[in-house]
Amino acid sequence: MLKKLLSCVREYKKPTVLTLFFMLGEAGIETVIPFITANLVNQIKGGALISEVIKMGILLVVMALISLFFGGAAGFTSSKAAAGFAKNIRSDAFSKIQTYSFENIDKFSSSSLVTRMTTDVTNVQMAYMMIIRIAVRSPMMLIFSTVMAYVMGGALATAFVVAVPVLAFGLIMIGKKALPAFRRVFKKYDLLNESIEENVRAMRVVKGFSREDYEKEKFQKSADNIRRDFTFAERIVALNMPLMSLCMNFLMIFVLLVGSKMAISGMGQGIDVGQISAMITYGVQILMSLMMLSMIYVMVTMSVESAKRICEVLDETPALKNPEKRIYTVSDGSVDFENVSFKYSQSAEKNALSNINLHIKSGMTIGIVGGTGSSKSSLVQLIPRLYDVTEGCVKVGGIDVRNYDIEALRSQVAMVLQKNLLFSGTIKENLRWGKEDATDEEIIEACRLSQADEFISAFPEGYDTKIEQGGTNVSGGQKQRLCIARAMLKKPKILILDDSTSAVDTKTDALIRKGFKEYIPQTTKIIIAQRIASIQESDLIIVMNNGAIADMGTHDELLSRSDIYREVYTQQTNGGNDDAKTK
């Protein structure tokens, strides 16, 4: 885990090393300053000349400025290194997620992935900055201050032998009690983000059913769970300061009492006022270093949990991999399913698809119909290799899809889903997802054929109209037509429409299908639809039932022999008319 995360430092190694150098310099100077100050106090007591005092004063000022420079430079380089480190982690994690198949994504909820790339990365970033700054400075200060305390105070420094272990033990116990609560918080962050994401996406449903109070209560419950754990942990961590004050006051009293007695009885020969002041300063530095180390201990342990969650994303092996010898050219839009069976996970007891044998010639128009849960969408998702088959093989252009370069295959397969997604940006920018270098004329033509040009032209800014996140400022039918135009611009070998005209009327649906014939006549068109009218003129209609092909044929053939197809057709035509007459 550590090796994987450190590989994300990359181009930020230089500011990291510079931070370590600056911290070492700052720690060294800060431990020398009390030594020089003690000597200055003793010289003043002994009647030093004003010129000598000024000389030593200037030296102290210069050293303080150098220490200030080191501290400021370390702050700059550490923030640059930590922010860059976090940027690389996010970039690597996001890039890795892009390689995931749907099977991989199913392992992580979207809210969990968001938490890992935001909260968890921030925790690791803060821990990294603390490690290269405070985790270097505090041990150095602890070592240097202890050595200088013995140099200045001799046996008097033995007081630290008592105070330091007491403080160290107390800080360790505080960290040990607080850490389990911090660990619990991260899992609860996932639930909190999930509640937020779900509520925002389903805002229309929430308002439509007046369930705002229920959603508020659910969110409040998640927020309270996090608050309780954080409050518990922070209460324990807050004991650091009282414990620190206790040890510091003990040292100050001990050093002042014992040191003063030694100074008076020894007439300044063994220990003097300067040494006593230095001892107090070094005592404070030692205790502060220990307290900072305890905070680092808590922060680093918290970040270990975050680091594990990040590494789970980075270590996840994509379920779909490119073959070593991959094919980059898709010759045509023919599709073959040979003895295909499929299930979404190895642990699933039942196949989503069973024993599928299907042969589609390039350029054909295929209709797919079936009841809810008949695995229509599962069937077409195997064509662009969004999932791999469990048994058998799927061929495109006569070649097993597993032998293609994934990007090359998917560039020749366009899918338009029922739940269409538009991205933030202008209409033009959304449409150019289909073809990055599409001209304005090509965009307008595709929109005209998909019946989108009319409503786009009615917008004040036309094709430069801004689409809000998720396409909330256009209707469901408008979104579908824009997504169809986007797919048409791609001019793929295979076009898959997964119930993607459900939000448009039958006349518009017919005009869109007419546009397909004009614009992409050589493309294989696979249309999943609930309306028989949408697929009635297809070259081949497939009837799905319980994950298997129940029948296939033309419209007339299926009407004559398929009970399922006939029932659907009757309900949408004769049955519907009878209902209308009854009413």
XYZ file of C-alpha atoms in Angstrom:
583
model
C 0.000 0.000 0.000
C 2.750 2.446 0.960
C 4.702 1.686 -2.209
C 1.641 2.245 -4.396
C 0.815 5.572 -2.769
C 4.406 6.815 -2.820
C 4.480 6.124 -6.560
C 1.998 9.017 -6.832
C 4.614 11.500 -5.561
C 6.377 11.417 -8.946
C 7.215 14.979 -10.093
C 6.776 16.292 -6.548
C 9.823 14.505 -5.125
C 11.899 17.702 -5.239
C 9.571 19.830 -3.032
C 9.247 16.820 -0.705
C 13.019 16.548 -0.251
C 13.360 20.317 0.114
C 10.722 20.260 2.866
C 12.733 17.663 4.774
C 15.875 19.807 4.410
C 14.119 22.990 5.569
C 12.560 21.208 8.552
C 15.939 19.832 9.607
C 17.438 23.315 9.410
C 14.580 24.897 11.376
C 14.761 22.268 14.132
C 18.526 22.672 14.442
C 18.401 26.467 14.745
C 15.476 26.457 17.197
C 17.411 24.209 19.587
C 20.583 26.320 19.336
C 18.794 29.628 20.066
C 18.027 28.768 23.762
C 21.704 27.764 24.214
C 22.921 31.146 22.921
C 20.225 32.957 24.940
C 21.350 31.193 28.132
C 24.958 32.239 27.538
C 23.802 35.809 26.868
C 21.843 35.868 30.159
C 24.891 34.611 32.034
C 27.150 37.192 30.338
C 24.741 40.012 31.227
C 24.661 38.782 34.826
C 28.452 38.720 34.824
C 28.626 42.345 33.624
C 29.154 41.960 29.865
C 29.798 45.065 27.758
C 26.920 46.530 25.779
C 28.799 45.868 22.525
C 28.954 42.157 23.340
C 25.254 42.124 24.178
C 24.416 43.862 20.879
C 26.625 41.410 18.987
C 24.871 38.411 20.547
C 21.487 40.076 20.025
C 22.195 40.531 16.312
C 23.253 36.878 16.078
C 19.957 35.809 17.705
C 17.948 38.002 15.320
C 19.784 36.552 12.291
C 19.190 32.999 13.529
C 15.508 33.764 14.155
C 15.187 35.147 10.616
C 16.903 32.073 9.174
C 14.558 29.863 11.205
C 11.607 31.903 9.929
C 12.845 31.481 6.352
C 13.226 27.715 6.798
C 9.748 27.449 8.317
C 8.121 29.565 5.604
C 9.949 27.749 2.813
C 8.935 24.407 4.314
C 5.323 25.553 4.416
C 5.473 26.465 0.726
C 7.240 23.307 -0.457
C 5.167 20.979 1.749
C 1.869 22.423 0.536
C 3.054 22.119 -3.063
C 4.208 18.515 -2.517
C 1.050 17.466 -0.633
C -1.365 19.123 -3.075
C 0.497 17.604 -6.023
C 0.543 14.217 -4.313
C -3.245 14.408 -3.821
C -3.730 15.527 -7.427
C -1.814 12.488 -8.687
C -3.773 10.125 -6.437
C -7.075 11.517 -7.701
C -5.870 11.392 -11.281
C -4.671 7.784 -10.947
C -7.875 6.707 -9.187
C -10.086 8.434 -11.764
C -8.082 6.941 -14.626
C -8.375 3.509 -13.038
C -12.137 3.888 -12.683
C -12.326 4.634 -16.409
C -10.900 1.150 -17.067
C -13.558 -0.538 -14.943
C -16.242 -2.648 -16.502
C -19.773 -2.531 -15.164
C -18.892 -5.591 -13.107
C -16.149 -3.639 -11.313
C -18.328 -0.589 -10.801
C -21.018 -2.795 -9.271
C -18.553 -3.627 -6.458
C -18.356 0.032 -5.383
C -21.337 2.282 -4.909
C -21.025 5.642 -6.657
C -21.246 7.431 -3.297
C -18.367 5.334 -1.965
C -16.210 6.178 -4.988
C -16.948 9.886 -4.495
C -15.980 9.651 -0.803
C -12.760 7.833 -1.642
C -11.729 10.459 -4.213
C -12.612 13.430 -1.988
C -12.627 12.862 1.787
C -10.178 9.949 1.769
C -7.722 11.660 -0.581
C -7.894 14.817 1.548
C -7.061 12.786 4.669
C -4.065 11.193 2.940
C -2.977 14.618 1.649
C -3.055 16.116 5.151
C -1.204 13.123 6.584
C 1.472 13.406 3.892
C 1.989 17.108 4.610
C 2.218 16.409 8.339
C 4.686 13.572 7.783
C 7.116 15.569 5.647
C 6.881 18.580 7.978
C 5.922 17.829 11.562
C 6.905 14.147 11.553
C 10.429 15.283 10.662
C 10.535 18.398 12.802
C 9.094 16.876 15.999
C 11.508 13.912 16.313
C 14.451 16.201 15.478
C 13.295 18.743 18.052
C 12.793 15.951 20.592
C 16.316 14.574 20.060
C 18.083 17.947 19.795
C 16.234 19.411 22.795
C 16.949 16.377 24.981
C 20.662 16.474 24.120
C 20.855 20.224 24.733
C 18.911 19.867 28.008
C 21.586 17.506 29.331
C 24.341 19.774 28.001
C 22.839 22.764 29.775
C 21.370 21.222 32.916
C 23.223 17.996 33.506
C 21.458 15.987 36.214
C 18.590 18.479 36.234
C 17.486 17.082 32.853
C 16.604 13.841 34.632
C 13.210 15.455 35.293
C 12.394 14.702 31.679
C 12.890 11.002 32.369
C 9.796 11.189 34.582
C 7.616 13.624 32.618
C 8.244 12.373 29.076
C 7.198 8.710 29.624
C 4.068 9.865 31.492
C 3.111 12.163 28.627
C 3.998 9.577 25.970
C 1.903 6.881 27.682
C -1.046 9.257 28.091
C -0.915 10.334 24.439
C -0.736 6.730 23.222
C -3.768 5.785 25.313
C -5.682 8.811 24.018
C -4.893 7.842 20.425
C -5.796 4.201 21.057
C -9.230 5.184 22.394
C -9.975 7.742 19.685
C -8.911 5.796 16.596
C -11.779 3.245 16.469
C -14.259 6.125 16.352
C -12.344 7.787 13.511
C -12.332 4.488 11.608
C -16.106 4.134 11.923
C -16.637 7.604 10.515
C -15.323 6.758 7.027
C -17.868 4.023 6.422
C -20.612 6.350 7.617
C -19.445 9.025 5.177
C -20.377 6.622 2.365
C -23.922 6.368 3.724
C -24.157 10.133 4.105
C -22.990 10.779 0.535
C -25.325 8.071 -0.729
C -28.253 9.816 0.958
C -27.285 13.153 -0.612
C -26.725 11.700 -4.085
C -29.956 9.710 -4.047
C -31.974 12.688 -2.846
C -30.582 15.096 -5.445
C -31.097 12.657 -8.321
C -34.646 11.847 -7.248
C -35.611 15.397 -6.273
C -38.660 15.413 -8.571
C -39.905 12.137 -7.090
C -39.312 13.375 -3.538
C -41.293 16.544 -4.176
C -43.942 14.709 -6.182
C -44.692 12.456 -3.205
C -44.093 15.208 -0.599
C -41.413 13.132 1.098
C -39.117 16.018 2.021
C -39.583 15.436 5.746
C -38.733 11.755 5.392
C -35.566 12.563 3.432
C -34.563 15.213 5.963
C -35.016 12.703 8.777
C -32.956 10.092 6.931
C -30.169 12.594 6.241
C -30.261 13.866 9.827
C -29.856 10.321 11.101
C -26.718 9.779 8.968
C -25.324 13.182 9.971
C -25.981 12.476 13.666
C -24.182 9.147 13.455
C -21.088 10.897 12.133
C -21.441 13.691 14.703
C -21.585 11.219 17.596
C -18.441 9.391 16.501
C -16.540 12.612 15.835
C -17.689 14.124 19.143
C -16.565 11.040 21.038
C -13.177 11.030 19.290
C -12.633 14.777 19.678
C -13.486 14.643 23.396
C -10.774 12.069 23.904
C -8.235 13.909 21.729
C -9.044 17.124 23.654
C -7.382 15.507 26.705
C -4.028 16.089 24.963
C -3.857 19.700 26.068
C -4.653 19.205 29.785
C -2.145 16.352 29.932
C 0.394 18.532 28.160
C -0.226 21.396 30.598
C 0.121 19.061 33.580
C 3.516 17.777 32.452
C 4.706 21.253 31.445
C 3.751 22.784 34.793
C 5.428 19.901 36.607
C 8.655 20.484 34.684
C 8.583 24.244 35.199
C 8.015 23.885 38.949
C 10.670 21.189 39.243
C 13.260 23.068 37.190
C 12.582 26.374 38.987
C 12.667 24.888 42.478
C 15.548 22.457 42.068
C 17.437 24.676 39.615
C 17.146 27.740 41.849
C 18.340 25.768 44.859
C 21.287 24.406 42.859
C 22.135 27.893 41.569
C 21.993 29.476 45.040
C 23.865 26.687 46.836
C 26.458 26.439 44.094
C 26.911 30.237 43.833
C 26.410 29.961 40.061
C 29.327 27.596 39.620
C 27.309 24.492 38.574
C 24.150 25.964 37.115
C 23.068 29.562 36.612
C 20.027 31.609 35.632
C 20.743 31.202 31.930
C 20.803 27.412 32.179
C 17.541 27.417 34.144
C 15.759 29.495 31.472
C 17.197 27.248 28.756
C 16.005 24.152 30.620
C 12.458 25.512 30.730
C 12.585 26.303 27.004
C 13.924 22.862 26.138
C 11.288 21.266 28.358
C 8.539 23.075 26.480
C 10.076 22.037 23.137
C 10.289 18.379 24.203
C 6.703 18.279 25.430
C 5.370 20.134 22.385
C 7.229 17.702 20.135
C 5.634 14.759 21.928
C 2.182 16.302 21.650
C 2.642 16.950 17.927
C 3.820 13.370 17.462
C 0.646 12.171 19.167
C -1.445 14.269 16.780
C 0.507 12.841 13.867
C -0.123 9.368 15.251
C -3.869 9.979 15.274
C -3.873 11.644 11.853
C -1.699 9.022 10.201
C -3.754 6.184 11.651
C -6.888 7.862 10.341
C -5.257 8.256 6.955
C -4.264 4.574 6.913
C -7.955 3.697 6.745
C -8.382 6.223 3.932
C -5.268 4.911 2.188
C -6.645 1.360 2.294
C -9.882 2.525 0.684
C -7.982 4.409 -2.027
C -5.754 1.409 -2.723
C -8.838 -0.787 -3.094
C -9.752 1.412 -6.059
C -6.205 1.432 -7.462
C -5.718 -2.322 -6.944
C -9.034 -3.352 -8.457
C -8.380 -5.509 -11.508
C -10.621 -4.603 -14.457
C -12.868 -7.526 -15.290
C -12.460 -6.730 -18.981
C -8.977 -6.634 -20.451
C -7.621 -6.002 -23.916
C -6.069 -9.086 -25.519
C -2.345 -9.087 -26.185
C -2.926 -9.365 -29.927
C -5.875 -7.085 -30.429
C -7.828 -6.212 -33.563
C -8.482 -2.546 -34.265
C -10.751 -2.684 -37.317
C -14.410 -3.704 -37.258
C -15.196 -4.854 -40.789
C -18.995 -4.616 -40.689
C -22.011 -4.555 -38.394
C -22.868 -8.253 -38.400
C -23.584 -9.732 -34.951
C -23.531 -13.397 -33.935
C -24.480 -14.946 -30.595
C -23.242 -18.529 -30.377
C -24.502 -20.611 -27.434
C -24.316 -17.549 -25.173
C -25.150 -17.743 -21.479
C -24.524 -14.878 -19.095
C -24.853 -13.972 -15.424
C -23.832 -10.732 -13.736
C -21.641 -12.309 -11.069
C -20.021 -15.656 -10.431
C -22.046 -16.034 -7.247
C -25.380 -15.567 -9.033
C -27.514 -18.694 -8.901
C -29.387 -18.045 -12.133
C -28.255 -16.922 -15.579
C -29.588 -13.623 -16.903
C -29.313 -15.085 -20.416
C -29.368 -18.762 -21.368
C -28.400 -20.542 -24.585
C -28.738 -17.562 -26.957
C -28.127 -18.295 -30.628
C -28.682 -15.366 -32.945
C -27.258 -14.274 -36.303
C -27.718 -10.710 -37.561
C -26.455 -9.596 -40.964
C -24.820 -6.205 -41.368
C -27.305 -3.427 -42.178
C -30.359 -5.251 -40.829
C -32.924 -3.591 -38.594
C -33.652 -5.782 -35.580
C -36.518 -5.316 -33.160
C -36.469 -6.766 -29.647
C -39.593 -7.049 -27.536
C -40.367 -8.750 -24.249
C -41.724 -8.233 -20.782
C -39.972 -6.460 -17.937
C -37.059 -8.555 -16.689
C -36.799 -10.626 -19.867
C -33.107 -9.536 -20.229
C -33.469 -7.443 -23.372
C -30.905 -4.902 -22.140
C -28.585 -7.662 -20.907
C -28.530 -9.081 -24.441
C -27.443 -5.873 -26.188
C -24.887 -4.948 -23.498
C -22.792 -7.935 -24.569
C -22.330 -6.506 -28.086
C -20.027 -3.549 -27.138
C -18.524 -5.817 -24.456
C -19.828 -3.914 -21.448
C -19.872 -7.375 -19.886
C -18.210 -10.616 -20.940
C -20.270 -13.704 -21.648
C -20.200 -16.512 -19.091
C -20.445 -19.187 -21.796
C -20.251 -19.137 -25.590
C -19.156 -16.078 -27.586
C -20.456 -12.901 -29.194
C -19.041 -11.958 -32.575
C -19.089 -8.596 -34.344
C -17.921 -8.539 -37.945
C -17.269 -12.286 -37.632
C -14.719 -11.826 -34.828
C -15.146 -12.597 -31.138
C -15.583 -9.258 -29.322
C -12.946 -10.386 -26.799
C -10.330 -10.216 -29.577
C -10.990 -6.552 -30.363
C -9.336 -3.549 -28.788
C -12.122 -2.421 -26.444
C -11.948 1.227 -27.519
C -11.934 0.287 -31.213
C -14.971 -1.960 -30.758
C -16.978 0.574 -28.780
C -16.144 3.347 -31.240
C -18.155 1.366 -33.807
C -21.103 0.624 -31.512
C -23.409 3.459 -30.407
C -25.963 2.961 -27.624
C -28.911 5.207 -26.840
C -30.503 4.347 -23.509
C -33.968 4.997 -22.124
C -32.396 6.932 -19.248
C -30.431 9.308 -21.412
C -27.636 11.397 -19.974
C -26.539 14.816 -21.137
C -23.487 16.570 -19.763
C -23.088 20.147 -18.590
C -22.253 22.294 -21.603
C -23.884 23.549 -24.785
C -26.034 21.428 -27.074
C -23.222 21.473 -29.632
C -20.693 20.239 -27.085
C -23.006 17.379 -26.123
C -23.616 16.388 -29.713
C -19.902 16.386 -30.523
C -19.466 13.479 -28.117
C -20.648 11.466 -31.129
C -18.126 13.056 -33.472
C -15.532 15.401 -32.021
C -14.826 17.239 -35.286
C -18.427 17.387 -36.527
C -19.226 20.528 -38.499
C -22.242 22.698 -37.734
C -23.891 21.408 -40.927
C -23.446 17.769 -39.834
C -24.862 18.561 -36.398
C -27.921 20.299 -37.854
C -28.545 17.430 -40.296
C -28.367 14.791 -37.539
C -30.723 16.854 -35.378
C -33.135 17.335 -38.265
C -33.308 13.592 -38.876
C -33.715 12.872 -35.157
C -36.510 15.474 -34.966
C -34.492 17.650 -32.581
C -33.763 20.615 -34.852
C -37.221 22.178 -34.437
C -37.135 22.551 -30.655
C -33.422 23.493 -30.649
C -34.089 26.318 -33.102
C -36.858 27.575 -30.816
C -34.337 28.205 -28.021
C -33.044 31.824 -27.942
C -29.436 30.649 -28.248
C -30.176 27.721 -30.552
C -27.394 25.127 -30.634
C -25.369 27.189 -28.163
C -28.047 26.721 -25.503
C -26.515 25.671 -22.196
C -27.541 22.229 -20.936
C -27.699 22.053 -17.154
C -26.211 19.144 -15.220
C -28.164 15.977 -16.034
C -30.158 17.826 -18.726
C -32.685 19.157 -16.205
C -33.642 22.111 -18.413
C -34.940 19.938 -21.293
C -37.804 17.443 -21.338
C -37.462 13.658 -21.456
C -38.436 13.528 -25.137
C -35.999 16.307 -26.006
C -33.195 14.489 -24.188
C -33.951 11.299 -26.094
C -33.860 13.078 -29.463
C -30.589 14.830 -28.594
C -29.014 11.521 -27.588
C -30.233 9.885 -30.809
C -28.683 12.740 -32.822
C -25.439 12.276 -30.879
C -25.395 8.581 -31.799
C -26.236 9.263 -35.450
C -23.303 11.673 -35.756
C -21.024 8.799 -34.819
C -22.155 6.833 -37.910
C -21.373 3.540 -36.171
C -21.390 0.051 -37.619
C -24.017 -0.920 -35.018
C -26.646 1.328 -33.433
C -28.483 0.079 -30.338
C -31.615 1.866 -29.134
C -32.677 0.577 -25.712
C -36.271 1.832 -25.460
C -34.885 5.225 -26.373
C -38.009 6.587 -28.087
C -40.374 5.860 -25.205
C -40.819 9.578 -24.461
C -41.759 10.628 -28.011
C -45.063 10.187 -29.838
C -45.590 7.552 -32.533
C -45.365 10.078 -35.400
C -41.980 11.385 -34.177
C -40.854 7.803 -33.608
C -41.669 6.939 -37.225
C -39.835 10.032 -38.512
C -36.750 9.123 -36.462
C -36.712 5.607 -37.931
C -37.044 7.138 -41.380
C -34.025 9.300 -40.577
C -32.016 6.165 -39.759
C -32.692 4.768 -43.220
C -31.582 7.997 -44.876
C -28.534 8.833 -42.748
C -27.066 5.461 -41.752
C -28.480 2.882 -44.191
C -25.491 0.506 -43.832
C -25.603 0.521 -40.027
C -27.061 -2.456 -38.172
C -29.913 -1.082 -36.069
C -31.048 -2.961 -32.971
C -34.193 -1.460 -31.436
C -35.558 -2.473 -28.034
C -39.098 -1.141 -27.699
C -42.301 -1.556 -25.754
C -44.394 -0.320 -28.698
C -44.926 -2.827 -31.464
C -45.259 0.100 -33.897
C -41.575 0.980 -33.266
C -40.318 -2.408 -34.486
C -43.141 -3.598 -36.746
C -41.201 -2.930 -39.963
C -37.948 -4.527 -38.728
C -36.218 -7.169 -40.818
C -36.241 -9.478 -37.816
C -38.114 -9.256 -34.502
C -36.836 -11.142 -31.448
C -39.211 -12.052 -28.636
C -37.445 -12.395 -25.274
C -38.852 -14.242 -22.265
C -37.091 -15.145 -18.994
C -33.592 -14.606 -20.407
C -34.110 -16.720 -23.518
C -35.280 -16.175 -27.092
C -38.889 -17.325 -27.147
C -39.302 -16.741 -30.887
C -38.048 -14.652 -33.773
C -39.324 -13.712 -37.190
C -41.081 -10.932 -39.072
C -44.140 -9.139 -37.758
C -46.575 -11.302 -39.727
C -44.797 -14.531 -38.812
C -44.848 -13.763 -35.117
C -48.506 -12.726 -35.194
C -49.352 -16.123 -36.596
C -47.314 -18.279 -34.193
C -46.090 -16.372 -31.102
C -48.594 -16.103 -28.239
C -46.413 -13.565 -26.391
C -46.050 -11.279 -29.408
C -49.704 -11.582 -30.346
C -50.802 -10.713 -26.816
C -48.639 -7.568 -26.727
C -49.826 -6.522 -30.172
C -53.485 -7.087 -29.277
C -53.192 -5.076 -26.072
C -51.696 -2.132 -27.974
C -54.131 -2.193 -30.911
C -57.449 -4.035 -30.747
C -57.474 -4.276 -26.944
C -56.763 -0.612 -26.587
C -59.569 0.286 -29.023
C -62.015 -1.907 -27.145
C -61.124 -0.146 -23.916
C -61.670 3.178 -25.557
C -65.103 2.101 -26.799
C -66.055 0.848 -23.346
C -65.153 4.194 -21.836
